[in-house]
Coordinates of C-alpha atoms in Angstrom, one line a residue:
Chain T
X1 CA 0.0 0.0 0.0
X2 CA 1.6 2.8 -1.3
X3 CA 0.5 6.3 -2.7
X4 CA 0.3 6.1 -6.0
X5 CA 2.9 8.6 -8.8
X6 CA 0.5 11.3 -9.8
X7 CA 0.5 12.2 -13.5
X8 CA -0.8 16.0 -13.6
X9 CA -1.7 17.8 -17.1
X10 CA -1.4 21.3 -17.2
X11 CA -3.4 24.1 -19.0
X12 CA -2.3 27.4 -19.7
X13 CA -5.4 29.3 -19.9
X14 CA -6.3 33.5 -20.2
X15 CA -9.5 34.9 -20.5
X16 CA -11.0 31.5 -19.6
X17 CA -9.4 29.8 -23.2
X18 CA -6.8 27.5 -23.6
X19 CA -4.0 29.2 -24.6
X20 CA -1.6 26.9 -26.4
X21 CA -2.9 24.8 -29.3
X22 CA -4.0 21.8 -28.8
X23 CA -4.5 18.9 -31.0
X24 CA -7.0 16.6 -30.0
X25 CA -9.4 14.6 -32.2
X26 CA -11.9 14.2 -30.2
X27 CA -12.2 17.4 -28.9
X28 CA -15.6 19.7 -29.5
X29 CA -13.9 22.5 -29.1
X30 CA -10.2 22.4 -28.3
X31 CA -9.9 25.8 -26.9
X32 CA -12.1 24.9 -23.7
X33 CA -10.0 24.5 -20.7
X34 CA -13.2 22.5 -19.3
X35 CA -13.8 20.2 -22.7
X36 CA -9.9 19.6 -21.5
X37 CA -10.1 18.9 -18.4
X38 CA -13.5 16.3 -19.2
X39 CA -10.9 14.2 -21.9
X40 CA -8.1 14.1 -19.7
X41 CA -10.2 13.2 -16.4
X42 CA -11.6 10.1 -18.5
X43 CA -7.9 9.1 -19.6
X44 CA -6.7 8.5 -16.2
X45 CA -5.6 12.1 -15.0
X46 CA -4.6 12.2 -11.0
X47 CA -5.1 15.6 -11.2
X48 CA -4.9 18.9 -13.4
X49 CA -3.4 22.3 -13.1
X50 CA -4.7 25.5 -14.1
X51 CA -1.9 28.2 -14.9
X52 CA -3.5 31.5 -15.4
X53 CA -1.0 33.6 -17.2
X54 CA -3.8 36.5 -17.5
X55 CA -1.7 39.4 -16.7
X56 CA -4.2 41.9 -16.0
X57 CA -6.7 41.5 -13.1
X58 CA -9.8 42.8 -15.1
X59 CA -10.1 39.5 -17.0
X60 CA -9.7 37.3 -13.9
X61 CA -13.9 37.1 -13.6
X62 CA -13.2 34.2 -16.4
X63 CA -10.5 32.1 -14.4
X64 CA -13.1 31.6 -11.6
X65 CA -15.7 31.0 -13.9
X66 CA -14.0 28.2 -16.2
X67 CA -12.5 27.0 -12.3
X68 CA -16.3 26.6 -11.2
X69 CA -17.3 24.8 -14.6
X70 CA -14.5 22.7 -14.3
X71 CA -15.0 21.7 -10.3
X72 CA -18.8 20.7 -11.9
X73 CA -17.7 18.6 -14.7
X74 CA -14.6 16.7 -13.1
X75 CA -13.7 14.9 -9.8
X76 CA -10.5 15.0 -9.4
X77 CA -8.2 17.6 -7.6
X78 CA -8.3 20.9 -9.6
X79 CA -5.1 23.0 -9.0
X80 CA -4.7 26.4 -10.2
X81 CA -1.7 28.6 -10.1
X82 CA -0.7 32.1 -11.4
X83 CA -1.4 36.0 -10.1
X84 CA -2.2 35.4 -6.7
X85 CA -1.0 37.7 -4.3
X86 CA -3.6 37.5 -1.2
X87 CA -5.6 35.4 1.1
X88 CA -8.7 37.1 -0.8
X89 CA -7.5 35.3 -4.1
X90 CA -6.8 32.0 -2.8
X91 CA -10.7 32.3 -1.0
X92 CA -12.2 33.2 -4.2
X93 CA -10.5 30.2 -6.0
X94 CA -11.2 27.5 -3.3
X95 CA -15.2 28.8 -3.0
X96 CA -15.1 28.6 -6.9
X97 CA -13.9 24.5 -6.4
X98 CA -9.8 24.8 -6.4
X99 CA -8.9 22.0 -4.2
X100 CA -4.9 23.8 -4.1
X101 CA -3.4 27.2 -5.2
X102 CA 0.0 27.6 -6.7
X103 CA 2.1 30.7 -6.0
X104 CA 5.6 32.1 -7.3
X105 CA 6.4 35.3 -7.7
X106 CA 4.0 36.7 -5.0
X107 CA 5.6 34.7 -2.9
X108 CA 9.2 35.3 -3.6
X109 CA 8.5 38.8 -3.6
X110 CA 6.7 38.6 -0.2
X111 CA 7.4 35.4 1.9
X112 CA 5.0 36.2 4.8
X113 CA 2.0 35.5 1.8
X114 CA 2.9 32.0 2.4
X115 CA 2.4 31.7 6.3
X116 CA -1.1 33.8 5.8
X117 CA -2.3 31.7 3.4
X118 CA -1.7 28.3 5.2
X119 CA -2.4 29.8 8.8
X120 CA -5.9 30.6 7.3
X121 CA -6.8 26.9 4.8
X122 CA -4.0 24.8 5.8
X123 CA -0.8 23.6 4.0
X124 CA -2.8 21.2 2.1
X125 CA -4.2 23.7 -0.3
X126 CA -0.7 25.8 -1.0
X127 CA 1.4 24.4 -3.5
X128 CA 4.7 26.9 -4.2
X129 CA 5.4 27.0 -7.4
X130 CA 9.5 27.6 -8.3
X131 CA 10.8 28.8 -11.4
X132 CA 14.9 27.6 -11.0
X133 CA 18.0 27.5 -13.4
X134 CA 21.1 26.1 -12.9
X135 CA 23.7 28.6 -12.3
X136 CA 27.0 26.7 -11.9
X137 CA 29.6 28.7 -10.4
X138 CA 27.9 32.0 -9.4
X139 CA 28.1 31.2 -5.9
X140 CA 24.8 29.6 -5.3
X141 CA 25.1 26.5 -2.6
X142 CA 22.8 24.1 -4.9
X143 CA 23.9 25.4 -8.0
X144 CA 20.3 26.0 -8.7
X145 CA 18.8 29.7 -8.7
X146 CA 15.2 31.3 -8.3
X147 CA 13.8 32.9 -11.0
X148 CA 10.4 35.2 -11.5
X149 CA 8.8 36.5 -14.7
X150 CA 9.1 33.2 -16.4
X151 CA 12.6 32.4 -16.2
X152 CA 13.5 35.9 -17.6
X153 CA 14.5 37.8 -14.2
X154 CA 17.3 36.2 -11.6
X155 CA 17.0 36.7 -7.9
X156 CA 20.4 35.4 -6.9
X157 CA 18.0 32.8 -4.2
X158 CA 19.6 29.6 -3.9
X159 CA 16.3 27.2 -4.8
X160 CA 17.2 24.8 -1.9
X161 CA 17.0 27.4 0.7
X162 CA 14.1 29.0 -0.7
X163 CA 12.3 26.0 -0.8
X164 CA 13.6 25.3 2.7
X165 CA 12.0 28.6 3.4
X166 CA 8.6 27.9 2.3
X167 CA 7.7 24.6 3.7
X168 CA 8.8 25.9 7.2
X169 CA 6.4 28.7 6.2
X170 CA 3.8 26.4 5.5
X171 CA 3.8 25.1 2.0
X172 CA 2.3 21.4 1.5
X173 CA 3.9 20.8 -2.3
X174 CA 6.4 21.9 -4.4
X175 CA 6.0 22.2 -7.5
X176 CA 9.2 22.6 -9.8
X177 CA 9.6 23.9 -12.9
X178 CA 13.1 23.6 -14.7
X179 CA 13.5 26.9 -16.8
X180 CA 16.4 25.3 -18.3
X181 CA 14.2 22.2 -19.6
X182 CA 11.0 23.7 -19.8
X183 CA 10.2 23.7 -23.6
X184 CA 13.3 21.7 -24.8
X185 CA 11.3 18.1 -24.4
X186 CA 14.4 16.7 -23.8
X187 CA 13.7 15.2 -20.1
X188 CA 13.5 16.5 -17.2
X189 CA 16.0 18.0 -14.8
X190 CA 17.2 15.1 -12.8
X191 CA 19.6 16.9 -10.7
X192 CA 17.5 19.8 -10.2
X193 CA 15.1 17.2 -8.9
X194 CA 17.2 14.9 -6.9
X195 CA 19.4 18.5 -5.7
X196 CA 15.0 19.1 -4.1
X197 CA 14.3 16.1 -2.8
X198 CA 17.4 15.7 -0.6
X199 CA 15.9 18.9 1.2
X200 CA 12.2 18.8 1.0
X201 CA 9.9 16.7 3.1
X202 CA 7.2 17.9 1.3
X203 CA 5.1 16.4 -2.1
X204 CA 7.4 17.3 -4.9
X205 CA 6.2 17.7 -8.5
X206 CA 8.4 17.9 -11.3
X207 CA 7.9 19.9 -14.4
X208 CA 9.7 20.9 -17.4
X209 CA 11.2 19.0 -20.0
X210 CA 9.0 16.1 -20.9
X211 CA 9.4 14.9 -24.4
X212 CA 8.6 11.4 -24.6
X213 CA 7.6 7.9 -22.6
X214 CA 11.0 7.3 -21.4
X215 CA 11.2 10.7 -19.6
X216 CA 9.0 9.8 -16.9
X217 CA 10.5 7.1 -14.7
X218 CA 13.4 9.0 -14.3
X219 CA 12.2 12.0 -12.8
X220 CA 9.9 9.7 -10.1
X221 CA 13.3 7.6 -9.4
X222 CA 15.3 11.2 -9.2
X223 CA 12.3 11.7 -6.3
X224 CA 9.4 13.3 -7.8
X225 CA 6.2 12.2 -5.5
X226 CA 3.6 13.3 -9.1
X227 CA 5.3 14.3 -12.9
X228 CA 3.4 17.2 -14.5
X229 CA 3.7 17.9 -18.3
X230 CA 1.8 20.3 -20.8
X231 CA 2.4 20.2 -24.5
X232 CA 3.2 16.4 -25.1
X233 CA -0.3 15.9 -23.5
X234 CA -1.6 18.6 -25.5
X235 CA -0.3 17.5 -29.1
X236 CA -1.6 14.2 -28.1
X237 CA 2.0 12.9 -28.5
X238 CA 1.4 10.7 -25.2
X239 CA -1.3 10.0 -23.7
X240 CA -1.9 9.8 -20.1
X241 CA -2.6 6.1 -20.1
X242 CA 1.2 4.8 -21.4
X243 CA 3.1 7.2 -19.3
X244 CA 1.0 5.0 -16.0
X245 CA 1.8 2.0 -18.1
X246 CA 5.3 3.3 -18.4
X247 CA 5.4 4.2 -14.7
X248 CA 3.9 1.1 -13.6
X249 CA 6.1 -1.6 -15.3
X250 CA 9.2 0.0 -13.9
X251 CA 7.8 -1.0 -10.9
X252 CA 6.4 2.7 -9.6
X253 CA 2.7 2.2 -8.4
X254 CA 0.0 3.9 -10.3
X255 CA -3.9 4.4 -10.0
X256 CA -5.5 2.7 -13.0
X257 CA -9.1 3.4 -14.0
X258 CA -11.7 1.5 -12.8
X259 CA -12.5 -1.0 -15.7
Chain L
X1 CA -49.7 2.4 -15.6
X2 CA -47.9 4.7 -13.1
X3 CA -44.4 4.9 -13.6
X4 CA -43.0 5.3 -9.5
X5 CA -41.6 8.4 -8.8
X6 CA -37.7 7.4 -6.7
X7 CA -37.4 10.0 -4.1
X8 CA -34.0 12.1 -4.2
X9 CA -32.5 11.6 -0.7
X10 CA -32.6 14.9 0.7
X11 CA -28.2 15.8 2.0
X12 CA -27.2 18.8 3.6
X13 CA -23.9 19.5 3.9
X14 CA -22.4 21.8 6.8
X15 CA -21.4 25.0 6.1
X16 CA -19.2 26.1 9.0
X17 CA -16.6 28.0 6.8
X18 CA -15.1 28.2 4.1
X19 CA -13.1 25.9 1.4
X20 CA -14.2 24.0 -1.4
X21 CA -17.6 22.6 -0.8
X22 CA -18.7 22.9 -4.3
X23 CA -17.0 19.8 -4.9
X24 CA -19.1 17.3 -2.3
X25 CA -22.0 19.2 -3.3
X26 CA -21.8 18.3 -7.4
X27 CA -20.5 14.9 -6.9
X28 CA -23.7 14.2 -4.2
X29 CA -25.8 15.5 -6.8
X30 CA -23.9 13.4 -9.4
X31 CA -25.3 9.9 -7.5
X32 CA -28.9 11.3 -7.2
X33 CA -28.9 13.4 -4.0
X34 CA -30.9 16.7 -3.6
X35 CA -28.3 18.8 -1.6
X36 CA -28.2 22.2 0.5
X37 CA -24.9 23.5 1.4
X38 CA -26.6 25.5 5.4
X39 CA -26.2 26.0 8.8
X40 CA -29.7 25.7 9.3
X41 CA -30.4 23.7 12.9
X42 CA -33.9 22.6 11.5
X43 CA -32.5 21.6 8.0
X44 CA -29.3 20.1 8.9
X45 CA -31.2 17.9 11.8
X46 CA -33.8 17.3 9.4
X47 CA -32.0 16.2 6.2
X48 CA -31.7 12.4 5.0
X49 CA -28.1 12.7 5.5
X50 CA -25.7 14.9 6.7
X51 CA -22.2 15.6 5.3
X52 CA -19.6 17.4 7.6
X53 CA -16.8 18.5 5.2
X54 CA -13.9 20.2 6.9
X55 CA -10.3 21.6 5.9
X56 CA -7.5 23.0 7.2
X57 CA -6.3 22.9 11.1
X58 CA -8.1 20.5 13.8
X59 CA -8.7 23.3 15.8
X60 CA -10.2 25.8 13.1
X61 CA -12.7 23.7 12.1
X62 CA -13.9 22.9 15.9
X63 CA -14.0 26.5 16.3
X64 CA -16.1 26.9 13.2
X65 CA -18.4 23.8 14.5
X66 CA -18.7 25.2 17.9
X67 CA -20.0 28.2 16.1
X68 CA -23.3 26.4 14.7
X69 CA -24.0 24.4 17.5
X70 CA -22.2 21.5 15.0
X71 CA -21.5 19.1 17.6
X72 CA -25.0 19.1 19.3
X73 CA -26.9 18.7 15.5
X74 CA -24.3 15.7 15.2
X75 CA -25.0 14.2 18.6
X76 CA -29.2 14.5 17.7
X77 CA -29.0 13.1 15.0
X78 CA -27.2 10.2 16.3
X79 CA -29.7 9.9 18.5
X80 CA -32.5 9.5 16.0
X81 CA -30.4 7.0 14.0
X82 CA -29.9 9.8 11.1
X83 CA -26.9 9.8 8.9
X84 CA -23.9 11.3 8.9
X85 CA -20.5 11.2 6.7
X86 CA -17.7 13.4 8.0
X87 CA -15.0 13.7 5.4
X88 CA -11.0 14.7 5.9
X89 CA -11.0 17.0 9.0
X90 CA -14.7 16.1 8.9
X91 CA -13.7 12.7 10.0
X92 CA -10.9 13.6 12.3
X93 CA -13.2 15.9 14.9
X94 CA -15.1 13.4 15.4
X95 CA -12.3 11.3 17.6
X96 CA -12.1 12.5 21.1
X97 CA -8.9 15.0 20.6
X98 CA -6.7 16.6 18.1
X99 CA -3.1 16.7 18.7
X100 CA -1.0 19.6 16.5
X101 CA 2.2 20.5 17.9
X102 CA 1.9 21.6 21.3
X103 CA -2.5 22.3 20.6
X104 CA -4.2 20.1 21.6
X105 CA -8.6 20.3 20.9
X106 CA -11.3 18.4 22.4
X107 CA -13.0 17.0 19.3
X108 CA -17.1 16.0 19.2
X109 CA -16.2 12.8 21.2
X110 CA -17.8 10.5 19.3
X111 CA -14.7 7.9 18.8
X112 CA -12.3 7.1 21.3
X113 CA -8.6 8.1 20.0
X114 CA -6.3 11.0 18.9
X115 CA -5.8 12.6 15.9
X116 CA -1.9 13.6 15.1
X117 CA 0.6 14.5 12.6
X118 CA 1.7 11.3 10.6
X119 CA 5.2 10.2 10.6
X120 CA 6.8 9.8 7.3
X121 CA 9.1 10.7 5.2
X122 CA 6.6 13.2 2.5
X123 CA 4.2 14.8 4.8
X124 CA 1.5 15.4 3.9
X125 CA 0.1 12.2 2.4
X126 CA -1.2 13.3 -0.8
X127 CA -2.4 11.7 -3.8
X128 CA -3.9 8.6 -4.8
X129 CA -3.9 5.2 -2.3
X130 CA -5.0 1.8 -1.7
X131 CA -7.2 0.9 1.3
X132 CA -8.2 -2.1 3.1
X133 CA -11.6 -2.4 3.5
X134 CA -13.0 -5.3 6.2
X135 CA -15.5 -8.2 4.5
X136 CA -19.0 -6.4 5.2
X137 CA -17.8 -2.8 4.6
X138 CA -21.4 -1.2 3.0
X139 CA -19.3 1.8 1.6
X140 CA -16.8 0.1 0.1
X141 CA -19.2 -2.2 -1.7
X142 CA -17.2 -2.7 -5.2
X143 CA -14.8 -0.4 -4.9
X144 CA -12.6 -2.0 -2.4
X145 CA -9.6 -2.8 -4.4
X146 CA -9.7 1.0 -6.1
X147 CA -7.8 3.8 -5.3
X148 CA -8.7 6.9 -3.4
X149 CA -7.6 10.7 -2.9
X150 CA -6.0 11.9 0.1
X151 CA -4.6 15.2 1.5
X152 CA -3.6 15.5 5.3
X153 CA -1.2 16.1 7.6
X154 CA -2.4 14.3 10.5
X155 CA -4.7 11.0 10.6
X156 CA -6.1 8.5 13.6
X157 CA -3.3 6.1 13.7
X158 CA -5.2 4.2 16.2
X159 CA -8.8 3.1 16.8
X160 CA -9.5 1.8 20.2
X161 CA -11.9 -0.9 20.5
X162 CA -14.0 -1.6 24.1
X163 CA -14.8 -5.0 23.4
X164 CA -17.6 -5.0 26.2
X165 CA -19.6 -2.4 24.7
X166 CA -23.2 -3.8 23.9
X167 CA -23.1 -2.2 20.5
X168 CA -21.4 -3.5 17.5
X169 CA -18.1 -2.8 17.0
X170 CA -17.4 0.3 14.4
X171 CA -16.1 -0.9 10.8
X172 CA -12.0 0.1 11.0
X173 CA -10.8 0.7 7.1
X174 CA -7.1 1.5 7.1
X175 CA -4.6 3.0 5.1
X176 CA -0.6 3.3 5.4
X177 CA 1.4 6.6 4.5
X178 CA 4.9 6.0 6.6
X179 CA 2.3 3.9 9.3
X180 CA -1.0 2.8 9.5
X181 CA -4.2 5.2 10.0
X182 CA -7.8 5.2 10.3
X183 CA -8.9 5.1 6.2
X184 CA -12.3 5.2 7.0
X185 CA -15.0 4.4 9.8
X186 CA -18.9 2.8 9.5
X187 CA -20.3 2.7 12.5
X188 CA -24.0 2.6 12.9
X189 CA -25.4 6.0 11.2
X190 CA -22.0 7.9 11.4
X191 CA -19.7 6.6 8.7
X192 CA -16.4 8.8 8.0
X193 CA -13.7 8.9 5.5
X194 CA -9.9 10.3 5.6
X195 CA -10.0 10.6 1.9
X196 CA -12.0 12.7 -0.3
X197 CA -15.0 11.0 -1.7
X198 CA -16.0 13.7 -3.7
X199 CA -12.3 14.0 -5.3
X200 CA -11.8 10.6 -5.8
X201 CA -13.4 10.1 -9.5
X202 CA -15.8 7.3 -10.1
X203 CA -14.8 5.2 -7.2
X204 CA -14.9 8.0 -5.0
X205 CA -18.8 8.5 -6.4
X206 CA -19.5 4.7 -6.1
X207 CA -18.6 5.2 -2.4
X208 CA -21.3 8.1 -2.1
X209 CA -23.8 6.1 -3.9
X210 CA -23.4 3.3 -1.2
X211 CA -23.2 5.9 1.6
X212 CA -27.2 7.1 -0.1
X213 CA -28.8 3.7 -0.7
X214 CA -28.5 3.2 3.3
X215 CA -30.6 6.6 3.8

């Protein structure tokens, strides 16, 4: 009896649309993060993430609306990460049906968001999202450095420490997202993952970097508790199903569908 | 001919702050119930079933059941043999005490035993996992062997049995994360679970379905 690896797609979405194409036969209407979410549920998804890249707060209405659609169609643990900054935000999503909230930059920027946030819901619903590159040489114990803005701004923080940081804050998952490998599909970051896991007692998902079947196992033996991907989901390149069979014959356990 | 009308079984489910309750609401409805998310003494003694949700800290949600006279509309209608499901926190105030770090909260006393943090090595235990049902288990009725969604900190890691009380013993379903814990609990009209029912996909909604039939 052991928890199972979770596989976790994830959905960029802005202005309540998915924002990165998608490519999915049997799809009525591809640009619905909720029409998503429905598919990937009935593949075998453990879980999904919404990353709301909205950048302006006027559109936001349509995040908590496609959040509540989604929370009515699926029933499975509905993450969603991106622009929030307050104990107000994170209400408004979990009333809407977000079971967890993901922040970065607020967080970086403001480390005391972290303890309000789980002194008011719990650690269970605050996932910290990090953004980290390697930076060999610059001085940086792990080797591995914070980044905001999408990889495009540095903040000389040491990822180990700052993840260190956070879950004695109150943080309940990590969620981390190699800049380097992010987009390349060329596997994930083992080190950055292994470099995590040595320091973090928390749930640790790995993201960034997946390009095929064979990327998987490695990040989970590396110490990944869930592996999340985006675009080879998307592009229906892999489906959901073989990475668990994947997962599964190497020996990791995974929850099949009921039959 | 008449076709029969089934009746919807009527479910409230608590409202003593706030959190996702959305989700236990839609997947209720999804397996036929007619539910109200209230506070309402008269509605939430009078329902077919109630559902006590609860997330966050032990002692946050006590507070917040405190506030609505929670315990007392639990212990009446235990008394009347009326149902009720307590899920994740939900479940854990309903053992005698709540243990996190030097807090400790008197929970609704309805099950001998503490609730505390979980040792292992990723805390907190979260994500899919196997249970083990005993033969008889009513909730687990075809889903025993399936997979269900967890996310806490702290669990029952021990369920103390009198074995001369003159009722039947409680139903003990466990679970290991690091140790063995209290997975669920069926015990006359108050059935628990440590897991999310509502989060757990189509097992998670056969498990609510069974929990309904016995209303």
């Amino acid at each position: 009896m052991t928890v199972a690896v979770r596989v976790i797609p994830c959905l960029d979405v802005t202005g309540g649309r998915v924002v990165k194409g998608v490519n999915f036969v049997d799809l009525r209407d591809a640009g619905d993060p909720v029409e998503m979410a429905r598919i990937y549920d009935a593949e075998g998804a453990d879980e999904l993430t919404f990353l709301d890249i909205t950048a302006s707060s006027d559109v936001r209405e349509t995040t908590y609306e496609v959040v509540r659609r989604t929370a009515e169609t699926v029933f499975i643990p509905l993450t969603v990460g991106g622009g929030i900054r307050s104990v107000r935000d994170v209400d408004r999503l979990l009333r809407a049906g977000a079971d967890k909230v993901g922040v970065n930059t607020a967080a970086v920027l403001r480390p005391e968001l972290i303890d309000e946030i789980s002194a008011e819901f719990g650690s269970q619903v605050l996932v910290l999202s990090v953004d980290a590159r390697r930076v060999p040489g610059q001085g940086i114990p792990s080797g591995f450095e914070v980044t905001t803005h999408g990889g495009r701004t540095g903040t000389g923080r040491d990822a180990s420490a700052w993840i260190c940081e956070a879950v004695g804050r109150g943080v309940g998952e990590i969620l981390l997202n190699s800049m380097d490998a992010d987009g390349t599909r060329a596997g994930y970051d083992l080190d950055m993952i292994a470099a995590t896991r040595a320091v973090c007692s928390v749930p640790l998902v790995a993201s960034g970097g997946a390009g095929q079947l064979a990327d998987f196992e490695p990040a989970v033996a590396a110490g990944a508790d869930a592996v999340l991907a985006a675009s080879v989901f998307h592009f229906g390149q892999l489906r959901i199903a073989e990475v668990k069979v994947a997962l599964g014959a190497a020996g990791h356990p995974v929850r099949r569908l009921r039959t | 001919m008449t076709t029969p009308t089934t009746r919807r079984p009527r479910v409230v489910i608590l409202d003593y702050g706030s959190g996702n309750l959305r989700s236990a609401q839609r997947a209720l409805e999804r397996v036929g119930a007619d539910v109200s998310v209230t506070a309402e003494l008269a509605v939430a003694l009078n329902c077919d079933g109630l559902a006590v949700p609860g997330v966050g800290a032990f002692a946050s949600c006590m507070r917040g059941l405190h506030a609505i006279d929670g315990p007392r509309i639990i212990d009446r209608r235990l008394a009347g043999a009326r149902p009720v499901l307590g899920i994740c926190v939900g479940m854990q105030v309903l053992f005698d005490r709540g243990v996190e770090g030097t807090q400790e909260t008197d929970g609704c006393r309805q099950w001998p035993g503490v609730v505390d943090r979980l040792t292992a090595p990723v805390v907190p235990h979260m994500g899919w996992n196997t249970v083990a049902a005993p033969p008889g288990s009513r909730l687990f009725d075809g889903v025993a062997s399936e997979r269900f969604y967890f996310v806490h900190s702290f669990a029952a890691r021990s369920f103390p049995v009198h074995d001369a009380a003159p009722f039947l013993p409680p139903m003990v379903t466990w679970a290991e994360h690091g140790e063995p814990f209290v997975a669920a609990v069926e015990n006359g009209a108050l059935s628990a679970t440590q897991f999310h029912p509502e989060k757990s996909g189509d097992a998670g909604a056969v498990l609510l379905e069974n929990w309904l039939s016995q209303l």
